[in-house]
Tab-separated table of C-alpha atoms in Angstrom:
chain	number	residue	atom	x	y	z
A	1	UNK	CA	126.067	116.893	71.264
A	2	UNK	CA	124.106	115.909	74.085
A	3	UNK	CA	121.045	116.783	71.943
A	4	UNK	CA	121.918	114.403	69.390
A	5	UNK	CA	122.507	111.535	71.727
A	6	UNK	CA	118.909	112.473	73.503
A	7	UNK	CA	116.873	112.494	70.103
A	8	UNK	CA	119.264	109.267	68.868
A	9	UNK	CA	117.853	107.703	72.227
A	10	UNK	CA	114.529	108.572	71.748
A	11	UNK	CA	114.012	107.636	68.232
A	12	UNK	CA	115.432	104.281	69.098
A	13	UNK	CA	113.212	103.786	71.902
A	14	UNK	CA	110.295	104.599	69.834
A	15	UNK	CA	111.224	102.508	67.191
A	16	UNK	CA	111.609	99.124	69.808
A	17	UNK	CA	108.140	100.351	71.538
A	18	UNK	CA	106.528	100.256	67.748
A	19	UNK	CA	107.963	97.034	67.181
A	20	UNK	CA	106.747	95.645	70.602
A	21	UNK	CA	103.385	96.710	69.353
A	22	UNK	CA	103.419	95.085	66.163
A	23	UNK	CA	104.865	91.528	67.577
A	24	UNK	CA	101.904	91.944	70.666
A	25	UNK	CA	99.175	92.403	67.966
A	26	UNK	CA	100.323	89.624	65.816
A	27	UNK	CA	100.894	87.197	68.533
A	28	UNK	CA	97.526	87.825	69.738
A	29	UNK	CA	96.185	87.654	66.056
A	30	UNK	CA	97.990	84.395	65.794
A	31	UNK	CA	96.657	82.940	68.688
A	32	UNK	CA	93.062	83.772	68.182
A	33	UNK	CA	93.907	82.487	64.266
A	34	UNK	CA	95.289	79.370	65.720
A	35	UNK	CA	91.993	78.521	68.101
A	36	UNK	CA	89.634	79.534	65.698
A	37	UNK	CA	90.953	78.173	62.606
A	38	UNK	CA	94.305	75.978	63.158
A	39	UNK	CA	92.856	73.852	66.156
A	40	UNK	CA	89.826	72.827	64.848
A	41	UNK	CA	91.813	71.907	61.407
A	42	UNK	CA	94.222	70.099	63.095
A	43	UNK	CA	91.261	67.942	65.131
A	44	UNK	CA	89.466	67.569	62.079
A	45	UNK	CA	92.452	65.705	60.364
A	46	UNK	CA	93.352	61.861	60.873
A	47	UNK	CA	96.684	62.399	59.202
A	48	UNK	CA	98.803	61.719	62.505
A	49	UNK	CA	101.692	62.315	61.024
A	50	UNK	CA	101.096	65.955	59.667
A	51	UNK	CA	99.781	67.211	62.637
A	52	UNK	CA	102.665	65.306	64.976
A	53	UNK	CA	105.300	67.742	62.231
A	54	UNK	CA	103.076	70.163	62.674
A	55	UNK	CA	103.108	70.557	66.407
A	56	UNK	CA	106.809	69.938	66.413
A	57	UNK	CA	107.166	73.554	63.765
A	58	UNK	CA	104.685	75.261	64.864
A	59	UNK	CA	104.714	75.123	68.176
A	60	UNK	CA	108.135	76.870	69.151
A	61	UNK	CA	106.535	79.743	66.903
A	62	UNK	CA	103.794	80.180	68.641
A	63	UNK	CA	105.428	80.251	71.697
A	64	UNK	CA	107.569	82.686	71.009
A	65	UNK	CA	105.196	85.651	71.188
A	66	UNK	CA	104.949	85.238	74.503
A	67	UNK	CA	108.079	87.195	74.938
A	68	UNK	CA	105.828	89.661	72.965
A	69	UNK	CA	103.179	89.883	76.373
A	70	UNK	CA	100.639	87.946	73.697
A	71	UNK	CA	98.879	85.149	75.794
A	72	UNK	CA	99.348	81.583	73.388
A	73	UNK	CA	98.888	79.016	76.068
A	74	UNK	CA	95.963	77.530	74.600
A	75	UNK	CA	97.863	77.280	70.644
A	76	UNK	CA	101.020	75.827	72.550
A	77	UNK	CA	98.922	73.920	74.453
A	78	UNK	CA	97.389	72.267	71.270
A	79	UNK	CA	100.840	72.003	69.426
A	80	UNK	CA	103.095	70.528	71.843
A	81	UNK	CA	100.039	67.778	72.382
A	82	UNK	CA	100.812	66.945	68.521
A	83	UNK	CA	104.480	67.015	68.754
A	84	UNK	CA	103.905	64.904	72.115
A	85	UNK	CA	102.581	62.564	69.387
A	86	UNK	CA	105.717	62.483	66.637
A	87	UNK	CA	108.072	61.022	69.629
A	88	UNK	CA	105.616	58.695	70.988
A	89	UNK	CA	104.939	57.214	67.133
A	90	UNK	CA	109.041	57.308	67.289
A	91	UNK	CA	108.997	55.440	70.746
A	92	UNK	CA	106.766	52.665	69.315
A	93	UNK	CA	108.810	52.127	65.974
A	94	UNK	CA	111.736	51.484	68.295
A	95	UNK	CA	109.825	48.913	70.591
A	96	UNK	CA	108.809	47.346	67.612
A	97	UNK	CA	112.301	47.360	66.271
A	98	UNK	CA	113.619	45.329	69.237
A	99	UNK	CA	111.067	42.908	69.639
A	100	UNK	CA	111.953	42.004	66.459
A	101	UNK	CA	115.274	41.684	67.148
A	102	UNK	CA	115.329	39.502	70.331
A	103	UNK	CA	113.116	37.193	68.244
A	104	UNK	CA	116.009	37.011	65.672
A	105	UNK	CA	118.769	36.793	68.916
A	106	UNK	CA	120.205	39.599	67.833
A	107	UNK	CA	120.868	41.340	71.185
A	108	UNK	CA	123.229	44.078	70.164
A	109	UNK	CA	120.312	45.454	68.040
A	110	UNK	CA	117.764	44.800	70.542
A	111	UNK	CA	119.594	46.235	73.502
A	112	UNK	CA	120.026	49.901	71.462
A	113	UNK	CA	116.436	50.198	70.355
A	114	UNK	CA	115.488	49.572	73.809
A	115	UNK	CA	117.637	52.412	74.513
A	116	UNK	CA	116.152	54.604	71.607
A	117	UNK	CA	112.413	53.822	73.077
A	118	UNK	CA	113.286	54.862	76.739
A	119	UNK	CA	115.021	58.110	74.939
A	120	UNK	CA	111.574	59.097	72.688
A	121	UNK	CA	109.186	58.109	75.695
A	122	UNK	CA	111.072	61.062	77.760
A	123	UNK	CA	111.222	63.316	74.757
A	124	UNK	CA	107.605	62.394	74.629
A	125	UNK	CA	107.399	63.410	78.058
A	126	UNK	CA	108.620	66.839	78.298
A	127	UNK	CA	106.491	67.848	74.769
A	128	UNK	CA	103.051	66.396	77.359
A	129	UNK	CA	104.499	67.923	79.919
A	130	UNK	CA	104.797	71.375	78.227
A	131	UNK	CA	101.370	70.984	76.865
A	132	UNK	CA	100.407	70.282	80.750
A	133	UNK	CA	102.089	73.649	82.043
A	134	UNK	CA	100.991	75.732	79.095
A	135	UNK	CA	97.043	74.247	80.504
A	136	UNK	CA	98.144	75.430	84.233
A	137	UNK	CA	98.859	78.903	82.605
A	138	UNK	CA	95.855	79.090	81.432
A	139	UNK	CA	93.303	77.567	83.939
A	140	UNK	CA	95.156	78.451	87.003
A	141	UNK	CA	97.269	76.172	89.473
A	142	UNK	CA	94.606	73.238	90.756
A	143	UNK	CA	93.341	74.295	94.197
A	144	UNK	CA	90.868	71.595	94.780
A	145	UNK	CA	87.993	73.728	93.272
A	146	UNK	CA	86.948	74.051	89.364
A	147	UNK	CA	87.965	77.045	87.504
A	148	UNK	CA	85.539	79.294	85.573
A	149	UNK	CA	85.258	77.660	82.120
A	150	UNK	CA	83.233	79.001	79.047
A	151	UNK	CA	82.108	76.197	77.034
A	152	UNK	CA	84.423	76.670	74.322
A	153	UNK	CA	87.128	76.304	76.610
A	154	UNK	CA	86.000	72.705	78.067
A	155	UNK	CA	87.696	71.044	74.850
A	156	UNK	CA	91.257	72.513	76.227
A	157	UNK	CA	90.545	71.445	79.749
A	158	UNK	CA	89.880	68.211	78.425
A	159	UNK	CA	92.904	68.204	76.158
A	160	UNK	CA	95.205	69.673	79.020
A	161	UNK	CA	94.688	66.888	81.445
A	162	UNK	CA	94.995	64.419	78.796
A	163	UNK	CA	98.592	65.707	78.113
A	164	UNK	CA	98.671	65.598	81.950
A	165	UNK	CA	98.367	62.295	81.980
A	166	UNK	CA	100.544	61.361	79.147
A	167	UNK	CA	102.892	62.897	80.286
A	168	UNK	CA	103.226	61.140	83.720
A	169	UNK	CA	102.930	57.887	81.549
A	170	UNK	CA	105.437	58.099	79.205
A	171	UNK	CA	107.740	59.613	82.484
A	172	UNK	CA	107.576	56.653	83.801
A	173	UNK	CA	108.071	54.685	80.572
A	174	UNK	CA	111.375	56.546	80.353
A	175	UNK	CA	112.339	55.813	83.819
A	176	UNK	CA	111.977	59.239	85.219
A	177	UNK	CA	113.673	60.869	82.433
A	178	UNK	CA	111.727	64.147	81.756
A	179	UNK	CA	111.074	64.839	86.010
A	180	UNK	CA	107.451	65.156	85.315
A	181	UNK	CA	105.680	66.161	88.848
A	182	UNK	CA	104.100	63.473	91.336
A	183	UNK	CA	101.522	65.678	91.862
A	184	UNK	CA	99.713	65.532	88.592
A	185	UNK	CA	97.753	62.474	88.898
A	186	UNK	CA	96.149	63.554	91.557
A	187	UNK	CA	95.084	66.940	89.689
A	188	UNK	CA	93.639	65.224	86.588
A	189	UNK	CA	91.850	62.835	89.064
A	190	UNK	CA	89.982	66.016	90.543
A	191	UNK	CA	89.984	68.287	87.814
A	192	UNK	CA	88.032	65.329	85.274
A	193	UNK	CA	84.927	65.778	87.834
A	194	UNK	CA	84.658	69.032	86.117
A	195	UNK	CA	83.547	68.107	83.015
A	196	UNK	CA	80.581	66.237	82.027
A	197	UNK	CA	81.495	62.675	81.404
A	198	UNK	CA	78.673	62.100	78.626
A	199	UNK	CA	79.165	65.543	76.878
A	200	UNK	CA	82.990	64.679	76.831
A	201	UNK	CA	82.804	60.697	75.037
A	202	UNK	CA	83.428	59.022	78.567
A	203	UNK	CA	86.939	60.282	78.488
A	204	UNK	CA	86.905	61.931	81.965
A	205	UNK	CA	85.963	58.317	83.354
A	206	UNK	CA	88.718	57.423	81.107
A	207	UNK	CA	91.213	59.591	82.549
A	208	UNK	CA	90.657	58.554	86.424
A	209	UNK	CA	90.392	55.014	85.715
A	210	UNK	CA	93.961	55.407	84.184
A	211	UNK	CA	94.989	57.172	87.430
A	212	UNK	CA	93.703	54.213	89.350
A	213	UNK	CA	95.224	51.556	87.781
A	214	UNK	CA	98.520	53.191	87.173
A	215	UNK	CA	98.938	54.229	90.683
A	216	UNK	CA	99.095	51.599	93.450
A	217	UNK	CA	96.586	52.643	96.390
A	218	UNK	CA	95.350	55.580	94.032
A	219	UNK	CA	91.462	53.127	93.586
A	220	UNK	CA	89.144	54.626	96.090
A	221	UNK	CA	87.169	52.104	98.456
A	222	UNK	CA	84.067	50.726	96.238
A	223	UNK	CA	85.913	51.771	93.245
A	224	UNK	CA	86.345	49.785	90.226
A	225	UNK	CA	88.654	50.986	87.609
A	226	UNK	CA	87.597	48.384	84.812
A	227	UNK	CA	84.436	48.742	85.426
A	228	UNK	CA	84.572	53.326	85.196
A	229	UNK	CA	86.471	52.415	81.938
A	230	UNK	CA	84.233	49.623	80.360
A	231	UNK	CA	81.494	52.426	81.512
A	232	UNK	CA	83.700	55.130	79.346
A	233	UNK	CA	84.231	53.430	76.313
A	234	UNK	CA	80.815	52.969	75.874
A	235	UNK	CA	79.926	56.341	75.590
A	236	UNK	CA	83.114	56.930	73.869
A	237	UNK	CA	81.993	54.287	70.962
A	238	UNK	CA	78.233	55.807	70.999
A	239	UNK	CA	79.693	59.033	70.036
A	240	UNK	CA	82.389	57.944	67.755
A	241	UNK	CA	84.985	59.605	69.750
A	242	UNK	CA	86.576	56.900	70.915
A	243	UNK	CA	89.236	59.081	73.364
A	244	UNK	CA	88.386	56.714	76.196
A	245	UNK	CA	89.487	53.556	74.149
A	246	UNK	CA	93.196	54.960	74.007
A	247	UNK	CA	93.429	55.861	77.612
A	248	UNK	CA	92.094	51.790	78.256
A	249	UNK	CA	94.960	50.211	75.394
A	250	UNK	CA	97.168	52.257	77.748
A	251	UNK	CA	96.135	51.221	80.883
A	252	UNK	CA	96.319	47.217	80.504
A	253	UNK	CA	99.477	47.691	77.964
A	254	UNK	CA	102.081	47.364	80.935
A	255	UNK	CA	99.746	44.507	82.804
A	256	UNK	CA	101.360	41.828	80.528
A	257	UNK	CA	97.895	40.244	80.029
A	258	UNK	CA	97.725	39.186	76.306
A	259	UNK	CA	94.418	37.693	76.028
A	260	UNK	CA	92.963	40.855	77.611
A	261	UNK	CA	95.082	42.723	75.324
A	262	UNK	CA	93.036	41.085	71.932
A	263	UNK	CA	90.004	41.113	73.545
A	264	UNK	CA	90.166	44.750	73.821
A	265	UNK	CA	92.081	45.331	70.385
A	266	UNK	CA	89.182	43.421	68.642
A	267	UNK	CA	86.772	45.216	70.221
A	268	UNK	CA	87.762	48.501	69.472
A	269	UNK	CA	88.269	47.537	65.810
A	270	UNK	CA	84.419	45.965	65.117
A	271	UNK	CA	83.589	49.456	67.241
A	272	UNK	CA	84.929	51.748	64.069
A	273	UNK	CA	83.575	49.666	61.955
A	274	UNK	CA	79.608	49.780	63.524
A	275	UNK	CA	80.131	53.653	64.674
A	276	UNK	CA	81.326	55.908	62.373
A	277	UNK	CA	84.067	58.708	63.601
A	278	UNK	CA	82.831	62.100	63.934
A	279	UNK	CA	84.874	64.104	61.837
A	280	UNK	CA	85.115	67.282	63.935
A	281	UNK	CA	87.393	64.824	65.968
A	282	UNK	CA	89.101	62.664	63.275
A	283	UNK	CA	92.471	63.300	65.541
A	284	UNK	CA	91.559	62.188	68.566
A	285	UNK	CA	90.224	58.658	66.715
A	286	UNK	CA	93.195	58.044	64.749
A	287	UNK	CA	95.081	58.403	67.868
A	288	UNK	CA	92.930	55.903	69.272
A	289	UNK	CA	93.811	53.639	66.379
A	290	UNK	CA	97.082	54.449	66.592
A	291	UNK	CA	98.041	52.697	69.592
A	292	UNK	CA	95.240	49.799	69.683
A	293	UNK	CA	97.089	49.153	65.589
A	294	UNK	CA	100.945	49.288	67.425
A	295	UNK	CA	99.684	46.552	70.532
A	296	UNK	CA	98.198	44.397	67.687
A	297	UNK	CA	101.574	44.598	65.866
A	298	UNK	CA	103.364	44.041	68.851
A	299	UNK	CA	101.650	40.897	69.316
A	300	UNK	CA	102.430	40.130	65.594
A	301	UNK	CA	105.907	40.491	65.661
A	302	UNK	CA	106.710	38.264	69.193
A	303	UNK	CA	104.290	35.704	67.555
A	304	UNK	CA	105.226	35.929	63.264
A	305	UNK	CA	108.371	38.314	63.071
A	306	UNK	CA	105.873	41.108	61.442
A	307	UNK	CA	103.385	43.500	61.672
A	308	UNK	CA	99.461	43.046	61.424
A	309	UNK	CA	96.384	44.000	59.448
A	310	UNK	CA	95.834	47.849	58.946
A	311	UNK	CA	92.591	47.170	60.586
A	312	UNK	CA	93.655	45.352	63.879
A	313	UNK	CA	91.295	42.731	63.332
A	314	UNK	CA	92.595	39.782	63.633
A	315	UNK	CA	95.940	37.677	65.165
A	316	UNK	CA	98.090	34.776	64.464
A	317	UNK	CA	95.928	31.970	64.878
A	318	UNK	CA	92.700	33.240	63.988
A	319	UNK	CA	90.438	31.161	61.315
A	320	UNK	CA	88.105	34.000	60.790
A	321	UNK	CA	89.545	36.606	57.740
A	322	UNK	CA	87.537	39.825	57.399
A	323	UNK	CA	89.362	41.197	54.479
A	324	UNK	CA	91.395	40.883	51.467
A	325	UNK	CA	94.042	42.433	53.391
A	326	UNK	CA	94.255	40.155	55.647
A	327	UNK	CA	94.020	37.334	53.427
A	328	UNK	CA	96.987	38.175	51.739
A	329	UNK	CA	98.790	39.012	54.764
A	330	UNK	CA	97.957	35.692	56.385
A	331	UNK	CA	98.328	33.337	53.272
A	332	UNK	CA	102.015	32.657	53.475
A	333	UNK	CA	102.085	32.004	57.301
């Protein structure tokens, strides 16, 4: 009898070993798929909307072969950035939703898609914030001193911190709700000195010019955040990876400066139009796009009730039309 149990025992312990095996090897095969193959695909794409779903699947897959002993940070880190993206295109429906309605007095309706916004900005929150921790993994807890990076790994250091960053901003856009860490401005404000600011479109400018004007007292003396940015955009546009150009919309978005608002919004649109994106990075410009197109429609709907041109070119008021779009968008106004 007690032979029985010992060989039941040990054929059941092989048997979980085996499969421990087999989930380790694919995990690792799927994360060396996923940066080799799925990453680049999913930069390469300006479909914000597939890759946003396909963060939001994907990523608790991937993830799960960690309990496997495969190392995925990198693939989550990548995924949860996209689905990062699905609740903060969710957040800005609903902010468009109630503008709209307190221009119609309807307060009711206003009031609970103010609520919904605050609700997808943390939701938006915690999927940055995962991308953020999956980047610590990775790279190491900051200690004040760059890690070793391999070239091909820059891109992820670069996309960590932006989730970093995002993270802490849509935290505070959802008053607290996700309990993102006080401490990461401060790392992506040291950590962006370790990557070359002209190999990178400008975007580690970008990134501590955001930090500066976010954080009250965070400018250092002879500092000057527009100034870093304008500087960053520029090579941003130059490159057609205009990165940079997000982090700016972002920055002056909560100032309540309108005029400033257009200026940049028209600026960035007669930018795509003279550079041409590069497509290895057809992501990072629509996301770009994305949120220069939702300030312009913001603008729209407190001044006309609806959204603007595709293009962002143009607002209420304006005599010069660039397109047929917009022509037949403006005609009835």
């Amino acid at each position: 009898m007690n032979i029985r149990i010992l060989l039941f025992v040990t054929i059941v312990t092989i048997s979980l070993t085996n499969c421990s095996v087999v989930y380790w090897a694919t995990g690792r095969t799927l994360n060396s798929y996923a940066q080799d193959h799925l990453v680049p695909h999913y930069l390469a794409s300006d479909d914000l909307d597939a890759i946003c779903q396909g963060g939001t699947a994907l990523g608790p897959l991937v993830a799960s072969f960690e309990r496997a002993g495969a190392s995925v940070e990198l693939a989550t880190m990548v995924a949860q950035m996209g689905a990062g993206v699905c609740a903060e295109r969710n957040a800005q429906e609903a902010e468009l939703l109630y503008i709209g309605a307190v221009r119609k007095g309807r307060g009711d309706e206003a009031l609970d898609n103010q609520a919904r916004q605050i609700r997808f900005h943390g939701i938006a929150a915690k999927r940055y914030g995962d991308s953020y921790h999956r980047f610590l993994q990775h790279f190491g807890e900051w200690k004040g001193k760059c890690p070793s990076i391999s070239e091909d790994e820059e891109l992820y250091f670069l996309v960590g911190l932006s989730s970093g960053l995002l993270a802490i901003l849509h935290d505070f856009a959802s008053q607290g709700h996700a309990g993102i860490t006080r401490d990461v401005p401060s790392v992506v404000v040291q950590a962006s000195k370790c990557l070359d600011p002209k190999k990178w479109w400008g975007t580690p400018l970008a990134l501590e010019a955001v930090v500066w004007l976010s954080v009250p007292g965070a400018t250092p003396e002879g500092k000057d955040p527009f100034k870093q940015m304008e500087e960053a955009v520029k090579l941003g546009d130059q490159q057609g990876v205009r990165l940079a150009r997000a982090f700016q919309i972002q920055a002056v978005a909560g100032k309540g400066d309108t005029e400033k608002m257009k200026k940049l919004i028209l600026e960035h649109s007669k930018s795509v139009m003279q550079h041409p994106p590069k497509k290895e990075y057809l992501f990072l410009e629509a996301f770009a796009e994305n949120l220069s197109r939702h300030e312009s429609d913001k603008i729209w709907m407190k001044e006309k009730g609806h959204r603007g041109p595709i293009n962002f070119s143009s607002f209420p008021g304006n005599k010069k039309k660039n397109t047929k779009e917009e022509d037949d968008l403006l005609k009835d106004l």
